[in-house]
Short mmCIF file of C-alpha atoms and ligand atoms in Angstrom, two decimals:
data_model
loop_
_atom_site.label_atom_id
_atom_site.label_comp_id
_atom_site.label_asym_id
_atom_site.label_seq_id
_atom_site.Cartn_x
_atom_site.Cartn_y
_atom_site.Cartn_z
CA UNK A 8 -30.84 -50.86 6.27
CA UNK A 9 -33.26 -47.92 5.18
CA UNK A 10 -36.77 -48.85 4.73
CA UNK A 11 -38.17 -47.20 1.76
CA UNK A 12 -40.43 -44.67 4.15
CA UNK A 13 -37.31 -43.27 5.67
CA UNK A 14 -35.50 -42.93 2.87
CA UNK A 15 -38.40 -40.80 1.70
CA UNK A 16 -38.61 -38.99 4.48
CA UNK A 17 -35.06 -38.21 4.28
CA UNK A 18 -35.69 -37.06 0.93
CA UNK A 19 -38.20 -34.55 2.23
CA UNK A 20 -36.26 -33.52 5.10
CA UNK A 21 -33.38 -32.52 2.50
CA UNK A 22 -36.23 -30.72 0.09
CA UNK A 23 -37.62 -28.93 2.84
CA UNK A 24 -34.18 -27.59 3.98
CA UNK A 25 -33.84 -26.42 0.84
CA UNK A 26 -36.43 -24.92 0.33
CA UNK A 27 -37.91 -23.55 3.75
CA UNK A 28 -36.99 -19.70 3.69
CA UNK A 29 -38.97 -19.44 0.20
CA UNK A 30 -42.06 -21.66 1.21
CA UNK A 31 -42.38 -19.87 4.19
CA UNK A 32 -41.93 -16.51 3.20
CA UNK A 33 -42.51 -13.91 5.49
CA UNK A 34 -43.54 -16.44 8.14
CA UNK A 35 -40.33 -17.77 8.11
CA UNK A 36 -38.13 -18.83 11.88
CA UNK A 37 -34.56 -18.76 11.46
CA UNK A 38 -30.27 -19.41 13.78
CA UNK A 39 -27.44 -21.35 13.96
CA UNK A 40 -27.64 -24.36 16.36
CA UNK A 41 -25.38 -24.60 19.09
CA UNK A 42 -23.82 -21.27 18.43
CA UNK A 43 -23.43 -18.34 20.23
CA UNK A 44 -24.44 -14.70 20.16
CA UNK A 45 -21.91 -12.46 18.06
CA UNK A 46 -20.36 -9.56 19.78
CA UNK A 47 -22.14 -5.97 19.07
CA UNK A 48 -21.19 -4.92 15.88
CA UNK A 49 -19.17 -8.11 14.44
CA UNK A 50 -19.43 -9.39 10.85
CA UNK A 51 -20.83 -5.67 9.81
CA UNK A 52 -20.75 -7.09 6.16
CA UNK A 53 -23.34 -9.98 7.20
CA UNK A 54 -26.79 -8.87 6.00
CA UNK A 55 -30.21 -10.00 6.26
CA UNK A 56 -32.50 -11.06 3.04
CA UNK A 57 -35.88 -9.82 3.93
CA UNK A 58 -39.11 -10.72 2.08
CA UNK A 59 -41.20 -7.67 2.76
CA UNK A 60 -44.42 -8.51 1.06
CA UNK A 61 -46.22 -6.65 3.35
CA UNK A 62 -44.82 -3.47 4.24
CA UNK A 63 -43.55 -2.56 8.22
CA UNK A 64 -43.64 -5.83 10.11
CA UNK A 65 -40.22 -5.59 11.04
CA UNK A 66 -36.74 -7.15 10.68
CA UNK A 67 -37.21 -9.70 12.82
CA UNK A 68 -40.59 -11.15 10.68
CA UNK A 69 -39.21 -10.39 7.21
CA UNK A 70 -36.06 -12.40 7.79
CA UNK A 71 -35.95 -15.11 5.13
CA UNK A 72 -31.99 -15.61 4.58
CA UNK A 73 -28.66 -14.34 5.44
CA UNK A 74 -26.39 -12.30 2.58
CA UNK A 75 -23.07 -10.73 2.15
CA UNK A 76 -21.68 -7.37 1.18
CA UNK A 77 -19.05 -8.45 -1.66
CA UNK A 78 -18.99 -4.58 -2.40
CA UNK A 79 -20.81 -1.57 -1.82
CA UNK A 80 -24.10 -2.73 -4.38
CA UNK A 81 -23.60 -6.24 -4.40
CA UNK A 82 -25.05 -9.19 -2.15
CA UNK A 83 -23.80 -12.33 -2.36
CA UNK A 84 -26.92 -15.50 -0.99
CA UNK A 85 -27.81 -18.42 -2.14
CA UNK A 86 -29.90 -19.06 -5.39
CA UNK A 87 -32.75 -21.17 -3.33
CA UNK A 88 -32.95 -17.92 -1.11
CA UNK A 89 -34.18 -16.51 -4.78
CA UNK A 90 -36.61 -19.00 -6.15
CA UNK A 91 -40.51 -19.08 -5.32
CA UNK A 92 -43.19 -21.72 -4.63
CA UNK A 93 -43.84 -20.96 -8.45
CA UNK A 94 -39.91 -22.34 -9.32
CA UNK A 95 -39.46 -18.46 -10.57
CA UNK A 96 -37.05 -15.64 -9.67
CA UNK A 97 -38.65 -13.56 -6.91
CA UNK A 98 -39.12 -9.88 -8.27
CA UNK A 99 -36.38 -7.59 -6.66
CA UNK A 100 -39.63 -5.38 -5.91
CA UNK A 101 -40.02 -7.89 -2.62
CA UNK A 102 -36.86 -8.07 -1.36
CA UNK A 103 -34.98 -5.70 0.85
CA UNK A 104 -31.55 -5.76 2.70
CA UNK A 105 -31.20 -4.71 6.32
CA UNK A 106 -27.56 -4.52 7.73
CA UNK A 107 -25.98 -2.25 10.36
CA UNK A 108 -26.71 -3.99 13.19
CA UNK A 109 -26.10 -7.64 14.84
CA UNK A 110 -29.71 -7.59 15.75
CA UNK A 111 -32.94 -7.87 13.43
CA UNK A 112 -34.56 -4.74 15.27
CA UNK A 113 -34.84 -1.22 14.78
CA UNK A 114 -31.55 -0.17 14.96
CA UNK A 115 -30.03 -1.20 11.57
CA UNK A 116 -31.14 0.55 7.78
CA UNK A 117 -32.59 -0.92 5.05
CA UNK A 118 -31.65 -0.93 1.48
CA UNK A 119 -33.66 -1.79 -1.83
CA UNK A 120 -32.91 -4.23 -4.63
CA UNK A 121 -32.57 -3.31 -7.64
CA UNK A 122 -31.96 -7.17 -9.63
CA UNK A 123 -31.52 -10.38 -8.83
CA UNK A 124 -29.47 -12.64 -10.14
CA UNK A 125 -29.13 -16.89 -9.41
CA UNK A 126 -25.93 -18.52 -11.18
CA UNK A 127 -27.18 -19.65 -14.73
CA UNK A 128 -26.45 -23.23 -13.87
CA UNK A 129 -27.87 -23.40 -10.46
CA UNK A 130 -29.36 -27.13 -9.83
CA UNK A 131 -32.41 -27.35 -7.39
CA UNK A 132 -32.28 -31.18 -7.59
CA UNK A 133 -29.04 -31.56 -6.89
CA UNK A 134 -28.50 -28.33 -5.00
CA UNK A 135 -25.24 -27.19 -6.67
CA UNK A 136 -24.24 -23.59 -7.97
CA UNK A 137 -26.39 -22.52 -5.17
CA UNK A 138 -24.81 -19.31 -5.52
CA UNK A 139 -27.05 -15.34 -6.30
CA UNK A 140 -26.60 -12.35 -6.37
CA UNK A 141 -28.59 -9.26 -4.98
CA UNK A 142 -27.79 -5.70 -6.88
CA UNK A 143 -28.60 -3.04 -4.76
CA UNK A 144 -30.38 0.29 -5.84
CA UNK A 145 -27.92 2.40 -3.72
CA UNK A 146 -24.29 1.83 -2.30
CA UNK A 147 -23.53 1.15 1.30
CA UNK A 148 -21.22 2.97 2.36
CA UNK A 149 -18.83 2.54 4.93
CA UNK A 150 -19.18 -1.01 5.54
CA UNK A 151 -15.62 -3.00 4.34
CA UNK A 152 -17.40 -5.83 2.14
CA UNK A 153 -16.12 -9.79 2.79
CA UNK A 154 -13.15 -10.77 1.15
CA UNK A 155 -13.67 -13.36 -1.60
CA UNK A 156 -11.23 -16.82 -2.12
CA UNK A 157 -9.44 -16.22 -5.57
CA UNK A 158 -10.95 -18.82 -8.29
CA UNK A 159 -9.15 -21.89 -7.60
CA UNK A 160 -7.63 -21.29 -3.64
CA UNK A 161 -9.08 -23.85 -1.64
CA UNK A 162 -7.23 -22.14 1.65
CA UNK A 163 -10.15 -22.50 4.35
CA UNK A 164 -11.89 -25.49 2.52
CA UNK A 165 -8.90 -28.51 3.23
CA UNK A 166 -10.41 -31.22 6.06
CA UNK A 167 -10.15 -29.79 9.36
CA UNK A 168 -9.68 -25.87 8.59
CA UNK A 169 -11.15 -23.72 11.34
CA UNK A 170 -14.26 -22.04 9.70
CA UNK A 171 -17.22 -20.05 10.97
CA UNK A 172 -20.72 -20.07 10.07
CA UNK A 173 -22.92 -16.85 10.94
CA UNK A 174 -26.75 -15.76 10.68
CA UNK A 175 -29.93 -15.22 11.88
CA UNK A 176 -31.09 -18.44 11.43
CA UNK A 177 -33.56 -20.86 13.84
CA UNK A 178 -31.38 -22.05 16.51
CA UNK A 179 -33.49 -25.59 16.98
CA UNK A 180 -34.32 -27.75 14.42
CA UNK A 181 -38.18 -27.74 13.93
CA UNK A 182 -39.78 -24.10 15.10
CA UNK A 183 -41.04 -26.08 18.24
CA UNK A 184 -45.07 -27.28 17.83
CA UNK A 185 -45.60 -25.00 15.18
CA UNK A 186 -43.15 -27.51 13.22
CA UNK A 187 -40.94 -25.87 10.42
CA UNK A 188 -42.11 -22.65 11.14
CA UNK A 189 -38.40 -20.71 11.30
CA UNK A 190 -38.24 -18.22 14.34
CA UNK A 191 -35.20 -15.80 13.54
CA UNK A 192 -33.04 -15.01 16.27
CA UNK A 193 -33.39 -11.33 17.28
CA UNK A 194 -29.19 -11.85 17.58
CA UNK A 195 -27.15 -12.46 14.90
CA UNK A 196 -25.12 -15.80 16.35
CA UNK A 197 -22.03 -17.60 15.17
CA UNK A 198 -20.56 -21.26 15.14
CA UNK A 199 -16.98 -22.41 15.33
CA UNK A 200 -16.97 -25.62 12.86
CA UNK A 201 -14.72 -27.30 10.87
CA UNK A 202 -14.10 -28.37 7.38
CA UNK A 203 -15.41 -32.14 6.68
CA UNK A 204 -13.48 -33.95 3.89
CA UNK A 205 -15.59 -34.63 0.96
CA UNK A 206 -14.97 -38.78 1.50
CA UNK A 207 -16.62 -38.43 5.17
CA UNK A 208 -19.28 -36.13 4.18
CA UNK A 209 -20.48 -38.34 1.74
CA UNK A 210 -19.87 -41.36 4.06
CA UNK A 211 -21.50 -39.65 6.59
CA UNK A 212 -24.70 -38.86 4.23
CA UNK A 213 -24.72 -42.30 2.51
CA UNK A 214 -25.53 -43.88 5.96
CA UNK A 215 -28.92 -42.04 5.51
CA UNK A 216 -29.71 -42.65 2.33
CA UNK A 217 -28.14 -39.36 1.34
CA UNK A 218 -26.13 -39.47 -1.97
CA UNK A 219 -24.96 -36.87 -4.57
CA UNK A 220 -23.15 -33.99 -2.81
CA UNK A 221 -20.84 -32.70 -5.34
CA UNK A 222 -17.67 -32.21 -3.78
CA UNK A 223 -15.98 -29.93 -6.69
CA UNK A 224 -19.06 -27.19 -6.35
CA UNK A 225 -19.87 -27.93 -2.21
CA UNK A 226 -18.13 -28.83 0.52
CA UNK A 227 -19.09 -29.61 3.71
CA UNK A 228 -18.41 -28.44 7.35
CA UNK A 229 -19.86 -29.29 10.98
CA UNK A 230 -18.76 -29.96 14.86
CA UNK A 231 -20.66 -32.38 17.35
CA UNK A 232 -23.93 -30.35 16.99
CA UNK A 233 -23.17 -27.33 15.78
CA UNK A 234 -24.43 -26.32 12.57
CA UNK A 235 -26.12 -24.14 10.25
CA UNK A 236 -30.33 -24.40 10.39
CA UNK A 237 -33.10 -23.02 8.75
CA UNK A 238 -32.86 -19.01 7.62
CA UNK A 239 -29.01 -18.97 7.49
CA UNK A 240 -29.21 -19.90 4.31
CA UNK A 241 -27.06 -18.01 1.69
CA UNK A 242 -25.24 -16.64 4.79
CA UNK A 243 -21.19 -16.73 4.80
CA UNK A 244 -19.08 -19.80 5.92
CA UNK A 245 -15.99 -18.11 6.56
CA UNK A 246 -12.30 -18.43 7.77
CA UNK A 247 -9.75 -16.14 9.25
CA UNK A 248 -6.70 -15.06 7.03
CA UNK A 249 -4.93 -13.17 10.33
CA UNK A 250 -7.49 -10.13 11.04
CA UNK A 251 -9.36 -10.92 7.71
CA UNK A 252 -12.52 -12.94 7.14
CA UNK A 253 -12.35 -14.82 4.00
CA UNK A 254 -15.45 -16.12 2.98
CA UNK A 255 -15.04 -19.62 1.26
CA UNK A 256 -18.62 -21.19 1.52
CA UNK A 257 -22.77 -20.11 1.24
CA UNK A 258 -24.79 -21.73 3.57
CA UNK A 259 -26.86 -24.09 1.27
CA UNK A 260 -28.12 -27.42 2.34
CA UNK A 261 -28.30 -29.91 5.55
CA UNK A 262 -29.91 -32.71 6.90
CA UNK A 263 -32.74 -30.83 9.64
CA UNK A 264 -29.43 -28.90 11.98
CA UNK A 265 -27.29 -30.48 14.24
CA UNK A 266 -27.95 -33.85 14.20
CA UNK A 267 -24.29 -34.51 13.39
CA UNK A 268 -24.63 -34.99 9.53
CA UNK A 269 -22.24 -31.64 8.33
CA UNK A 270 -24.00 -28.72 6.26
CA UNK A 271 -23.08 -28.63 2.80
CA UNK A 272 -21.64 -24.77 2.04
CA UNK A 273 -21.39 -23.99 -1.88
CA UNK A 274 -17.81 -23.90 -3.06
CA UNK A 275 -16.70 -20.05 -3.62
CA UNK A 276 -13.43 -20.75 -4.61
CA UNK A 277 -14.49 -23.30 -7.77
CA UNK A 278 -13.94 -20.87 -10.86
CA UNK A 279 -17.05 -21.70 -12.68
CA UNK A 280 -19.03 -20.11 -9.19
CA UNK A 281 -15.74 -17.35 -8.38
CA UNK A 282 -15.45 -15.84 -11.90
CA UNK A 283 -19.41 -15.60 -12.63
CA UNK A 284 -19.26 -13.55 -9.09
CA UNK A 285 -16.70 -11.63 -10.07
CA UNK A 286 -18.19 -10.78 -13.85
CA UNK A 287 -21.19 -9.77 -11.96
CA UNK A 288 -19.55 -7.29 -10.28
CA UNK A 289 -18.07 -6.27 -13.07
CA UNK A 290 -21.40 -6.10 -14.99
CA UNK A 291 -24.11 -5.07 -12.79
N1 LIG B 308 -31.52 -24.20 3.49
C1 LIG B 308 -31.45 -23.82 4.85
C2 LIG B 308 -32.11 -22.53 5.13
O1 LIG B 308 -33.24 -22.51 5.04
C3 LIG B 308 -30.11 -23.90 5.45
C4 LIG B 308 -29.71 -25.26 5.61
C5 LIG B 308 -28.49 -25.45 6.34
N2 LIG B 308 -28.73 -26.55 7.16
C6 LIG B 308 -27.83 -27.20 7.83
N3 LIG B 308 -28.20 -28.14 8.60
N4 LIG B 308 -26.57 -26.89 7.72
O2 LIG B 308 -31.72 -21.55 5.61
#
């Protein structure tokens, strides 16, 4: 039985996931756990979210969450990756987008924002419609963006679909002694998970005093210990349609990273989150 204490703790924990890239800003360590490194030049559409409040302290430092090119000025991210300690949009003056390389380093570009925009009915209490887009000042070009589910195709979200999650993220749970700081990986790395049914995610969450996923606008995935962790959020969870990704989640929430309770993804294919996309696309 949960003692009151835990339960609160648990609530934290869950907060704190949440919420970790934005309250730590540019101190931020992200990874995935139990992953491993992406080949050279893989997943060319995954981008990092950078908070450069202070200008030229790198790729590596600025890291904050993981994006996707939908198209040539559009990044697709969570909304929490968008929302300061002040519960406010962060100004698109802040934010940057570095892609072009696997590695947070010198080798990849960067690319300004121009607007951001979190999904009108994104919940931070209950974490759902954790969905945002970035508009970018300038087209990238030559990157093919990440295909999209079509509003309603659950393909790649059924119980036990093969799925990958991707990013820059902290590959341990806590930053080590320096506790939630999140230490990006220099390497962007990868885990091979699968899909969790809605009935044993929430089964699996209840036993912790975890309730309220909602499995129409989430859905959850894990393996064993691998997982998403802190800084991957708003990064793709994707599957493989033949030789093309198909990105069906957005990293959103978790219980601390691979300690067996799956990562809840927001649902890309539910048409209230697919069609706003897709009118932003439109519109922006
Ligand atoms: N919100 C987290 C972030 O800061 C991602 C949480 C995912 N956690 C998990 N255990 N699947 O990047």
């Amino acid at each position: 039985m949960m003692t009151r204490a835990r339960t609160w703790f648990l609530v934290f924990l869950v907060a704190l996931t949440a919420m970790l890239p934005v309250l730590a800003e540019a101190r931020v360590t992200p990874e995935v756990t139990n992953g491993n490194k992406v080949n050279d030049g893989d997943y060319p559409w995954l981008v990092s979210v950078q908070m450069t409040k202070m200008e030229g302290n790198g790729a590596l430092r600025n890291h904050m969450c993981g994006g996707t090119l939908i198209d040539s000025t559009h990044v697709l991210t969570a909304a929490h990756c968008t929302i300061g300690k002040d519960d406010r949009t962060i100004p698109a003056k802040y934010y940057k987008v570095y892609y072009g390389s696997t590695q947070l380093g010198e080798r990849g570009r960067f690319e300004d924002v121009a607007r951001v925009i979190a999904h009108p009915n994104y919940n931070p209490r209950a974490i759902t419609f954790d969905a945002a887009i970035l508009v970018l000042k300038r087209p990238i070009e030559g990157i093919e963006p990440i295909a999209l589910p079509d509003a309603g195709d659950r393909a790649f979200s059924n119980e036990r679909d093969r799925v990958t999650v991707a990013g820059w993220g902290s590959t341990k749970q806590f930053g080590g002694k320096k506790g939630y700081r999140i230490r990006s990986t220099r390497d962007m790395m990868e885990a091979n998970i699968e899909v969790v049914s809605n009935e044993r995610c929430k089964a699996s969450l209840r036993r912790i005093g975890v309730t309220g996923v909602n499995g129409e606008k989430s859905f959850c995935a894990a393996e064993g210990g691998k997982d998403a962790c802190y800084g991957d959020s708003g990064g793709p969870l994707f599957g493989m349609d033949g030789d093309t990704p198909i990105q069906v989640g957005i990293v959103s929430w978790g219980i601390g990273c691979g300690l067996g309770y799956p990562g809840v993804y927001t649902r890309l294919s539910d048409p209230s989150i697919r069609n706003w996309i897709a009118d932003q696309v439109r519109d922006s």
